[in-house]
PDB file of C-alpha atoms in Angstrom:
ATOM      1  CA  MET A 264      44.827  80.345 122.711  1.00  0.00           C
ATOM      2  CA  ARG A 265      41.464  81.909 121.910  1.00  0.00           C
ATOM      3  CA  SER A 266      40.329  84.666 124.219  1.00  0.00           C
ATOM      4  CA  ILE A 267      38.686  86.724 121.512  1.00  0.00           C
ATOM      5  CA  VAL A 268      35.960  85.889 119.027  1.00  0.00           C
ATOM      6  CA  ARG A 269      37.095  86.139 115.436  1.00  0.00           C
ATOM      7  CA  ILE A 270      35.723  85.407 111.999  1.00  0.00           C
ATOM      8  CA  LYS A 271      37.952  83.729 109.477  1.00  0.00           C
ATOM      9  CA  THR A 272      37.465  82.562 105.900  1.00  0.00           C
ATOM     10  CA  LEU A 273      39.923  80.043 104.492  1.00  0.00           C
ATOM     11  CA  VAL A 274      40.427  78.799 100.996  1.00  0.00           C
ATOM     12  CA  ALA A 275      40.689  75.022 101.141  1.00  0.00           C
ATOM     13  CA  ALA A 276      41.327  72.992  98.020  1.00  0.00           C
ATOM     14  CA  GLY A 277      38.729  74.755  95.895  1.00  0.00           C
ATOM     15  CA  LEU A 278      35.975  74.720  98.495  1.00  0.00           C
ATOM     16  CA  VAL A 279      35.715  78.508  98.428  1.00  0.00           C
ATOM     17  CA  SER A 280      36.372  80.818  95.525  1.00  0.00           C
ATOM     18  CA  GLY A 281      37.357  84.454  95.531  1.00  0.00           C
ATOM     19  CA  ALA A 282      39.676  86.376  97.801  1.00  0.00           C
ATOM     20  CA  VAL A 283      40.605  85.046 101.213  1.00  0.00           C
ATOM     21  CA  VAL A 284      39.327  87.214 104.051  1.00  0.00           C
ATOM     22  CA  ALA A 285      41.314  87.359 107.243  1.00  0.00           C
ATOM     23  CA  SER A 286      40.638  89.075 110.511  1.00  0.00           C
ATOM     24  CA  LEU A 287      43.312  91.427 111.740  1.00  0.00           C
ATOM     25  CA  ALA A 288      43.904  92.610 115.269  1.00  0.00           C
ATOM     26  CA  VAL A 289      44.811  96.159 114.346  1.00  0.00           C
ATOM     27  CA  THR A 290      46.004  99.069 116.354  1.00  0.00           C
ATOM     28  CA  ASN A 291      47.494 102.297 115.162  1.00  0.00           C
ATOM     29  CA  ALA A 292      49.587 104.709 117.124  1.00  0.00           C
ATOM     30  CA  GLY A 293      50.406 108.142 115.774  1.00  0.00           C
ATOM     31  CA  ALA A 294      53.784 109.730 116.090  1.00  0.00           C
ATOM     32  CA  ALA A 295      54.158 111.355 119.490  1.00  0.00           C
ATOM     33  CA  THR A 296      55.782 114.686 120.202  1.00  0.00           C
ATOM     34  CA  ALA A 297      57.828 115.689 123.193  1.00  0.00           C
ATOM     35  CA  ARG A 298      58.372 119.111 124.686  1.00  0.00           C
ATOM     36  CA  THR A 299      61.952 119.956 125.544  1.00  0.00           C
ATOM     37  CA  ASN A 300      63.357 122.971 127.334  1.00  0.00           C
ATOM     38  CA  ASP A 301      66.636 124.616 126.426  1.00  0.00           C
ATOM     39  CA  HIS A 302      68.311 127.937 127.198  1.00  0.00           C
ATOM     40  CA  ALA A 303      66.466 129.579 124.303  1.00  0.00           C
ATOM     41  CA  GLY A 304      63.033 128.550 125.581  1.00  0.00           C
ATOM     42  CA  VAL A 305      60.507 125.820 124.878  1.00  0.00           C
ATOM     43  CA  THR A 306      60.668 124.008 121.519  1.00  0.00           C
ATOM     44  CA  GLN A 307      58.735 121.143 119.952  1.00  0.00           C
ATOM     45  CA  THR A 308      60.738 118.000 119.154  1.00  0.00           C
ATOM     46  CA  ALA A 309      59.180 115.070 117.326  1.00  0.00           C
ATOM     47  CA  GLN A 310      59.925 111.671 118.783  1.00  0.00           C
ATOM     48  CA  ARG A 311      61.199 108.939 116.514  1.00  0.00           C
ATOM     49  CA  VAL A 312      58.252 107.205 114.839  1.00  0.00           C
ATOM     50  CA  LYS A 313      58.052 103.600 116.011  1.00  0.00           C
ATOM     51  CA  PRO A 314      57.966 100.830 113.425  1.00  0.00           C
ATOM     52  CA  THR A 315      54.833  98.775 112.959  1.00  0.00           C
ATOM     53  CA  VAL A 316      55.004  95.340 114.570  1.00  0.00           C
ATOM     54  CA  VAL A 317      53.362  92.590 112.518  1.00  0.00           C
ATOM     55  CA  LEU A 318      52.692  89.318 114.353  1.00  0.00           C
ATOM     56  CA  VAL A 319      52.277  86.065 112.401  1.00  0.00           C
ATOM     57  CA  HIS A 320      51.031  82.969 114.227  1.00  0.00           C
ATOM     58  CA  GLY A 321      52.121  79.427 113.486  1.00  0.00           C
ATOM     59  CA  ALA A 322      50.462  76.072 112.996  1.00  0.00           C
ATOM     60  CA  PHE A 323      47.488  75.073 115.159  1.00  0.00           C
ATOM     61  CA  ALA A 324      47.076  78.679 116.381  1.00  0.00           C
ATOM     62  CA  ASP A 325      45.354  81.904 115.348  1.00  0.00           C
ATOM     63  CA  SER A 326      45.986  85.621 115.812  1.00  0.00           C
ATOM     64  CA  SER A 327      44.560  85.644 119.343  1.00  0.00           C
ATOM     65  CA  SER A 328      47.639  83.740 120.506  1.00  0.00           C
ATOM     66  CA  TRP A 329      49.357  87.157 120.485  1.00  0.00           C
ATOM     67  CA  ASN A 330      46.858  88.864 122.814  1.00  0.00           C
ATOM     68  CA  SER A 331      49.385  89.477 125.585  1.00  0.00           C
ATOM     69  CA  GLU A 332      52.008  90.863 123.207  1.00  0.00           C
ATOM     70  CA  VAL A 333      49.447  93.108 121.491  1.00  0.00           C
ATOM     71  CA  GLY A 334      48.490  94.599 124.860  1.00  0.00           C
ATOM     72  CA  HIS A 335      52.103  95.215 125.844  1.00  0.00           C
ATOM     73  CA  LEU A 336      53.011  96.817 122.527  1.00  0.00           C
ATOM     74  CA  ARG A 337      49.939  99.040 122.496  1.00  0.00           C
ATOM     75  CA  ARG A 338      50.728 100.280 126.000  1.00  0.00           C
ATOM     76  CA  HIS A 339      54.163 101.283 124.726  1.00  0.00           C
ATOM     77  CA  GLY A 340      52.917 103.119 121.673  1.00  0.00           C
ATOM     78  CA  TYR A 341      53.633 100.628 118.884  1.00  0.00           C
ATOM     79  CA  PRO A 342      51.321 100.200 115.906  1.00  0.00           C
ATOM     80  CA  VAL A 343      50.439  96.485 115.808  1.00  0.00           C
ATOM     81  CA  TYR A 344      48.873  94.063 113.350  1.00  0.00           C
ATOM     82  CA  ALA A 345      48.210  90.426 114.257  1.00  0.00           C
ATOM     83  CA  ILE A 346      47.492  88.617 111.009  1.00  0.00           C
ATOM     84  CA  ASP A 347      45.202  85.602 110.890  1.00  0.00           C
ATOM     85  CA  THR A 348      47.067  83.536 108.317  1.00  0.00           C
ATOM     86  CA  PRO A 349      45.294  80.778 106.349  1.00  0.00           C
ATOM     87  CA  LEU A 350      47.844  77.993 107.103  1.00  0.00           C
ATOM     88  CA  ARG A 351      47.503  76.684 103.549  1.00  0.00           C
ATOM     89  CA  GLY A 352      51.202  76.196 102.792  1.00  0.00           C
ATOM     90  CA  LEU A 353      54.394  78.212 102.529  1.00  0.00           C
ATOM     91  CA  ALA A 354      53.818  79.876  99.159  1.00  0.00           C
ATOM     92  CA  PHE A 355      50.166  80.714  99.848  1.00  0.00           C
ATOM     93  CA  ASP A 356      50.755  82.013 103.369  1.00  0.00           C
ATOM     94  CA  SER A 357      53.810  84.053 102.343  1.00  0.00           C
ATOM     95  CA  ALA A 358      51.888  85.720  99.518  1.00  0.00           C
ATOM     96  CA  TYR A 359      49.041  86.384 101.928  1.00  0.00           C
ATOM     97  CA  VAL A 360      51.303  88.124 104.462  1.00  0.00           C
ATOM     98  CA  GLU A 361      53.032  90.097 101.684  1.00  0.00           C
ATOM     99  CA  ALA A 362      49.633  91.376 100.557  1.00  0.00           C
ATOM    100  CA  GLN A 363      48.859  92.543 104.095  1.00  0.00           C
ATOM    101  CA  LEU A 364      52.198  94.360 104.389  1.00  0.00           C
ATOM    102  CA  LYS A 365      51.439  96.354 101.244  1.00  0.00           C
ATOM    103  CA  THR A 366      48.695  98.130 103.227  1.00  0.00           C
ATOM    104  CA  ILE A 367      51.145  99.277 105.933  1.00  0.00           C
ATOM    105  CA  LYS A 368      53.199 102.448 105.645  1.00  0.00           C
ATOM    106  CA  GLY A 369      56.703 102.730 107.016  1.00  0.00           C
ATOM    107  CA  PRO A 370      59.150 100.199 108.444  1.00  0.00           C
ATOM    108  CA  VAL A 371      57.978  96.861 109.821  1.00  0.00           C
ATOM    109  CA  VAL A 372      59.244  94.489 112.505  1.00  0.00           C
ATOM    110  CA  LEU A 373      58.004  91.076 111.387  1.00  0.00           C
ATOM    111  CA  VAL A 374      57.470  88.422 114.071  1.00  0.00           C
ATOM    112  CA  GLY A 375      56.852  84.729 113.384  1.00  0.00           C
ATOM    113  CA  HIS A 376      56.035  81.890 115.759  1.00  0.00           C
ATOM    114  CA  SER A 377      56.766  78.257 114.951  1.00  0.00           C
ATOM    115  CA  TYR A 378      55.930  77.433 111.307  1.00  0.00           C
ATOM    116  CA  ALA A 379      55.554  81.171 110.662  1.00  0.00           C
ATOM    117  CA  GLY A 380      59.320  81.473 110.958  1.00  0.00           C
ATOM    118  CA  GLU A 381      59.399  80.042 107.448  1.00  0.00           C
ATOM    119  CA  VAL A 382      56.720  82.466 106.294  1.00  0.00           C
ATOM    120  CA  VAL A 383      58.340  85.620 107.679  1.00  0.00           C
ATOM    121  CA  SER A 384      61.714  84.583 106.268  1.00  0.00           C
ATOM    122  CA  GLN A 385      60.249  84.309 102.771  1.00  0.00           C
ATOM    123  CA  VAL A 386      58.379  87.589 103.135  1.00  0.00           C
ATOM    124  CA  ALA A 387      61.338  89.552 104.527  1.00  0.00           C
ATOM    125  CA  ALA A 388      63.545  88.417 101.651  1.00  0.00           C
ATOM    126  CA  GLN A 389      61.120  89.975  99.186  1.00  0.00           C
ATOM    127  CA  THR A 390      59.721  92.969 101.111  1.00  0.00           C
ATOM    128  CA  PRO A 391      62.193  95.831 101.718  1.00  0.00           C
ATOM    129  CA  LYS A 392      60.006  97.494 104.357  1.00  0.00           C
ATOM    130  CA  VAL A 393      60.761  94.616 106.766  1.00  0.00           C
ATOM    131  CA  LYS A 394      63.607  96.099 108.793  1.00  0.00           C
ATOM    132  CA  ALA A 395      63.920  93.505 111.591  1.00  0.00           C
ATOM    133  CA  LEU A 396      62.834  89.920 112.203  1.00  0.00           C
ATOM    134  CA  VAL A 397      61.835  88.167 115.421  1.00  0.00           C
ATOM    135  CA  TYR A 398      61.606  84.374 115.512  1.00  0.00           C
ATOM    136  CA  VAL A 399      59.662  82.769 118.369  1.00  0.00           C
ATOM    137  CA  ALA A 400      60.269  79.025 118.894  1.00  0.00           C
ATOM    138  CA  ALA A 401      60.495  79.174 115.129  1.00  0.00           C
ATOM    139  CA  LEU A 402      61.639  77.312 112.069  1.00  0.00           C
ATOM    140  CA  ILE A 403      64.271  79.370 110.243  1.00  0.00           C
ATOM    141  CA  PRO A 404      64.896  77.910 106.801  1.00  0.00           C
ATOM    142  CA  ARG A 405      67.464  78.201 104.105  1.00  0.00           C
ATOM    143  CA  VAL A 406      66.748  77.427 100.461  1.00  0.00           C
ATOM    144  CA  GLY A 407      65.504  73.866 100.067  1.00  0.00           C
ATOM    145  CA  ASP A 408      64.591  73.328 103.721  1.00  0.00           C
ATOM    146  CA  THR A 409      61.135  72.073 104.679  1.00  0.00           C
ATOM    147  CA  ALA A 410      59.305  72.132 107.995  1.00  0.00           C
ATOM    148  CA  ASN A 411      59.871  68.391 108.277  1.00  0.00           C
ATOM    149  CA  SER A 412      63.619  68.689 107.649  1.00  0.00           C
ATOM    150  CA  LEU A 413      64.017  71.598 110.071  1.00  0.00           C
ATOM    151  CA  ILE A 414      62.108  69.831 112.848  1.00  0.00           C
ATOM    152  CA  GLY A 415      63.669  66.446 112.245  1.00  0.00           C
ATOM    153  CA  GLN A 416      67.344  67.396 112.100  1.00  0.00           C
ATOM    154  CA  PHE A 417      67.530  67.038 115.895  1.00  0.00           C
ATOM    155  CA  PRO A 418      65.703  64.477 118.074  1.00  0.00           C
ATOM    156  CA  GLY A 419      62.960  65.294 120.530  1.00  0.00           C
ATOM    157  CA  SER A 420      59.932  66.485 118.564  1.00  0.00           C
ATOM    158  CA  ARG A 421      56.584  64.929 119.470  1.00  0.00           C
ATOM    159  CA  LEU A 422      55.017  66.187 116.249  1.00  0.00           C
ATOM    160  CA  THR A 423      54.937  62.594 115.098  1.00  0.00           C
ATOM    161  CA  PRO A 424      52.249  60.733 113.106  1.00  0.00           C
ATOM    162  CA  GLU A 425      50.862  58.934 116.156  1.00  0.00           C
ATOM    163  CA  ASN A 426      50.185  62.282 117.856  1.00  0.00           C
ATOM    164  CA  LEU A 427      48.501  63.912 114.850  1.00  0.00           C
ATOM    165  CA  ARG A 428      45.006  63.696 113.380  1.00  0.00           C
ATOM    166  CA  THR A 429      44.592  64.108 109.633  1.00  0.00           C
ATOM    167  CA  VAL A 430      41.411  65.040 107.766  1.00  0.00           C
ATOM    168  CA  PRO A 431      41.334  64.499 103.974  1.00  0.00           C
ATOM    169  CA  LEU A 432      39.635  67.374 102.145  1.00  0.00           C
ATOM    170  CA  PRO A 433      37.763  67.488  98.847  1.00  0.00           C
ATOM    171  CA  GLY A 434      40.247  68.480  96.181  1.00  0.00           C
ATOM    172  CA  GLY A 435      43.085  66.342  97.461  1.00  0.00           C
ATOM    173  CA  ASP A 436      44.651  68.313 100.322  1.00  0.00           C
ATOM    174  CA  THR A 437      44.684  67.165 103.930  1.00  0.00           C
ATOM    175  CA  ASP A 438      44.325  69.125 107.151  1.00  0.00           C
ATOM    176  CA  VAL A 439      46.478  68.283 110.154  1.00  0.00           C
ATOM    177  CA  TYR A 440      45.589  68.677 113.840  1.00  0.00           C
ATOM    178  CA  ILE A 441      47.285  67.588 117.035  1.00  0.00           C
ATOM    179  CA  LYS A 442      45.189  64.908 118.703  1.00  0.00           C
ATOM    180  CA  ALA A 443      43.263  66.547 121.519  1.00  0.00           C
ATOM    181  CA  ASP A 444      44.588  64.201 124.194  1.00  0.00           C
ATOM    182  CA  LYS A 445      48.170  64.848 123.039  1.00  0.00           C
ATOM    183  CA  TYR A 446      47.933  68.620 122.743  1.00  0.00           C
ATOM    184  CA  GLY A 447      49.275  69.354 126.219  1.00  0.00           C
ATOM    185  CA  SER A 448      52.372  67.208 125.844  1.00  0.00           C
ATOM    186  CA  VAL A 449      53.150  68.212 122.243  1.00  0.00           C
ATOM    187  CA  TYR A 450      52.298  71.919 122.099  1.00  0.00           C
ATOM    188  CA  GLY A 451      50.884  73.347 125.304  1.00  0.00           C
ATOM    189  CA  ASN A 452      53.192  72.113 128.053  1.00  0.00           C
ATOM    190  CA  GLY A 453      53.496  75.000 130.466  1.00  0.00           C
ATOM    191  CA  LEU A 454      49.925  76.234 130.003  1.00  0.00           C
ATOM    192  CA  PRO A 455      47.303  75.842 132.741  1.00  0.00           C
ATOM    193  CA  LYS A 456      45.317  72.619 132.363  1.00  0.00           C
ATOM    194  CA  SER A 457      42.096  74.528 131.723  1.00  0.00           C
ATOM    195  CA  ASP A 458      43.732  76.436 128.847  1.00  0.00           C
ATOM    196  CA  ILE A 459      45.074  73.214 127.344  1.00  0.00           C
ATOM    197  CA  GLN A 460      41.614  71.658 127.428  1.00  0.00           C
ATOM    198  CA  VAL A 461      40.135  74.590 125.488  1.00  0.00           C
ATOM    199  CA  ALA A 462      43.009  75.012 123.037  1.00  0.00           C
ATOM    200  CA  SER A 463      43.113  71.312 122.224  1.00  0.00           C
ATOM    201  CA  VAL A 464      39.634  71.435 120.707  1.00  0.00           C
ATOM    202  CA  THR A 465      39.763  74.929 119.167  1.00  0.00           C
ATOM    203  CA  GLN A 466      43.106  74.601 117.377  1.00  0.00           C
ATOM    204  CA  GLU A 467      43.438  75.703 113.756  1.00  0.00           C
ATOM    205  CA  PRO A 468      44.407  73.024 111.229  1.00  0.00           C
ATOM    206  CA  ILE A 469      47.354  73.392 108.890  1.00  0.00           C
ATOM    207  CA  ALA A 470      47.557  71.935 105.409  1.00  0.00           C
ATOM    208  CA  PHE A 471      49.644  68.769 105.254  1.00  0.00           C
ATOM    209  CA  SER A 472      51.541  70.244 102.319  1.00  0.00           C
ATOM    210  CA  ALA A 473      52.967  72.945 104.605  1.00  0.00           C
ATOM    211  CA  PHE A 474      55.256  70.332 106.156  1.00  0.00           C
ATOM    212  CA  THR A 475      56.865  69.461 102.814  1.00  0.00           C
ATOM    213  CA  ASP A 476      56.928  72.840 101.038  1.00  0.00           C
ATOM    214  CA  LYS A 477      60.506  73.933 100.322  1.00  0.00           C
ATOM    215  CA  ALA A 478      61.874  77.374 101.120  1.00  0.00           C
ATOM    216  CA  THR A 479      62.771  79.190  97.907  1.00  0.00           C
ATOM    217  CA  VAL A 480      64.826  82.045  99.381  1.00  0.00           C
ATOM    218  CA  ASN A 481      67.120  82.593 102.347  1.00  0.00           C
ATOM    219  CA  PRO A 482      66.295  85.055 105.135  1.00  0.00           C
ATOM    220  CA  PRO A 483      67.852  88.416 104.210  1.00  0.00           C
ATOM    221  CA  ALA A 484      71.396  88.404 105.575  1.00  0.00           C
ATOM    222  CA  LYS A 485      71.554  92.106 106.463  1.00  0.00           C
ATOM    223  CA  THR A 486      68.227  92.273 108.310  1.00  0.00           C
ATOM    224  CA  PRO A 487      68.720  92.253 112.119  1.00  0.00           C
ATOM    225  CA  LYS A 488      67.234  89.171 113.738  1.00  0.00           C
ATOM    226  CA  TRP A 489      66.221  88.042 117.213  1.00  0.00           C
ATOM    227  CA  ALA A 490      65.232  84.521 118.230  1.00  0.00           C
ATOM    228  CA  VAL A 491      63.307  83.514 121.347  1.00  0.00           C
ATOM    229  CA  ILE A 492      64.394  79.974 122.179  1.00  0.00           C
ATOM    230  CA  SER A 493      62.019  77.797 124.194  1.00  0.00           C
ATOM    231  CA  THR A 494      64.027  75.418 126.368  1.00  0.00           C
ATOM    232  CA  GLU A 495      61.237  72.902 127.093  1.00  0.00           C
ATOM    233  CA  ASP A 496      59.818  72.617 123.585  1.00  0.00           C
ATOM    234  CA  HIS A 497      58.256  69.293 122.545  1.00  0.00           C
ATOM    235  CA  ALA A 498      57.273  70.414 119.036  1.00  0.00           C
ATOM    236  CA  VAL A 499      60.372  72.121 117.609  1.00  0.00           C
ATOM    237  CA  PRO A 500      63.414  70.794 119.485  1.00  0.00           C
ATOM    238  CA  THR A 501      65.387  73.430 121.347  1.00  0.00           C
ATOM    239  CA  ALA A 502      68.585  72.244 119.630  1.00  0.00           C
ATOM    240  CA  ALA A 503      66.975  72.846 116.226  1.00  0.00           C
ATOM    241  CA  GLN A 504      65.862  76.332 117.220  1.00  0.00           C
ATOM    242  CA  GLU A 505      69.340  77.267 118.439  1.00  0.00           C
ATOM    243  CA  PHE A 506      71.103  75.787 115.400  1.00  0.00           C
ATOM    244  CA  GLU A 507      68.863  77.615 112.952  1.00  0.00           C
ATOM    245  CA  ALA A 508      69.008  80.911 114.882  1.00  0.00           C
ATOM    246  CA  LYS A 509      72.798  80.875 115.123  1.00  0.00           C
ATOM    247  CA  ARG A 510      73.046  79.969 111.433  1.00  0.00           C
ATOM    248  CA  VAL A 511      71.379  83.274 110.496  1.00  0.00           C
ATOM    249  CA  GLY A 512      73.176  85.330 113.143  1.00  0.00           C
ATOM    250  CA  ALA A 513      70.166  86.022 115.349  1.00  0.00           C
ATOM    251  CA  HIS A 514      70.413  87.467 118.848  1.00  0.00           C
ATOM    252  CA  LEU A 515      69.217  84.757 121.251  1.00  0.00           C
ATOM    253  CA  ILE A 516      66.794  85.122 124.153  1.00  0.00           C
ATOM    254  CA  ARG A 517      66.172  81.862 126.000  1.00  0.00           C
ATOM    255  CA  THR A 518      63.038  81.228 128.018  1.00  0.00           C
ATOM    256  CA  ARG A 519      61.782  78.270 130.031  1.00  0.00           C
ATOM    257  CA  SER A 520      58.678  77.440 128.030  1.00  0.00           C
ATOM    258  CA  GLY A 521      56.891  74.855 125.964  1.00  0.00           C
ATOM    259  CA  HIS A 522      56.133  75.529 122.319  1.00  0.00           C
ATOM    260  CA  ASP A 523      53.300  78.025 122.869  1.00  0.00           C
ATOM    261  CA  VAL A 524      55.739  80.751 123.872  1.00  0.00           C
ATOM    262  CA  PRO A 525      53.451  83.709 123.007  1.00  0.00           C
ATOM    263  CA  SER A 526      51.005  82.501 125.683  1.00  0.00           C
ATOM    264  CA  ILE A 527      53.389  80.877 128.159  1.00  0.00           C
ATOM    265  CA  SER A 528      56.275  83.358 128.171  1.00  0.00           C
ATOM    266  CA  PRO A 529      55.092  86.625 126.610  1.00  0.00           C
ATOM    267  CA  GLY A 530      57.646  88.692 128.504  1.00  0.00           C
ATOM    268  CA  ALA A 531      60.503  87.088 126.575  1.00  0.00           C
ATOM    269  CA  VAL A 532      58.709  87.800 123.315  1.00  0.00           C
ATOM    270  CA  ASP A 533      58.095  91.412 124.333  1.00  0.00           C
ATOM    271  CA  ARG A 534      61.799  91.903 125.085  1.00  0.00           C
ATOM    272  CA  ALA A 535      62.822  90.520 121.719  1.00  0.00           C
ATOM    273  CA  ILE A 536      60.313  92.663 119.821  1.00  0.00           C
ATOM    274  CA  VAL A 537      61.308  95.868 121.596  1.00  0.00           C
ATOM    275  CA  ALA A 538      65.001  95.147 120.977  1.00  0.00           C
ATOM    276  CA  ALA A 539      64.261  94.542 117.307  1.00  0.00           C
ATOM    277  CA  ALA A 540      62.186  97.711 117.081  1.00  0.00           C
ATOM    278  CA  ASN A 541      64.985  99.726 118.681  1.00  0.00           C
ATOM    279  CA  SER A 542      67.307  98.564 115.896  1.00  0.00           C
ATOM    280  CA  VAL A 543      65.133 100.251 113.277  1.00  0.00           C
ATOM    281  CA  HIS A 544      66.237 103.783 112.454  1.00  0.00           C
TER     282      HIS A 544
END
């Protein structure tokens, strides 16, 4: 969903040279202090510093899909970054998110929706500052898995060739969109009709190669994990989400939602993020 205006530069098969520029929805919250009274008088006690929450969107979306979660987290004093990822493939996007995390001090709760479940898994395995993971209607890979294999291991996905539009790019790559008239049934079921109509024509493309890129590392076993499971998902089957989440020992939060959980069921996402943040000491 796009409710904010953003500027984004993508590198696409050699069309643009130089560094990729991404817009970040950034908020910073300083450490708060609390006054406590005891028998000896009034003393100053520093509250525990909250971890930074980093939100990573999935395919066909952008950082504004997290607008509701950003608002909730800001109201509760969390530093938040919503990264606009390039959607150029697993290796590229993982390196991109890793570069962003290098600019953040302190512990991080890393949140990934959909395809970004693969990205945050790769990043967390290689970035010690990631102290908790939250998966939202997400793909959770192990070494050798691809988006196609994770989605296709259980029936029910409507992310099928007849529902997708492909655009060949100079340089040999191909961008993938959901056909506008299929967007509501594949991705946005549960959104208001007016929102579906807008999102269907403003969706972000993902590189075709992202569906076949293989995971090269497993999610870190000792990192606490939460998974928000969407029970009416037509993109990533609910059975696939549950299987993958249980395989990595994630705490499950189920919500009645289509695939666009950040927009349809933000409360469930908020609960998972806060629980993950509370696990960080």
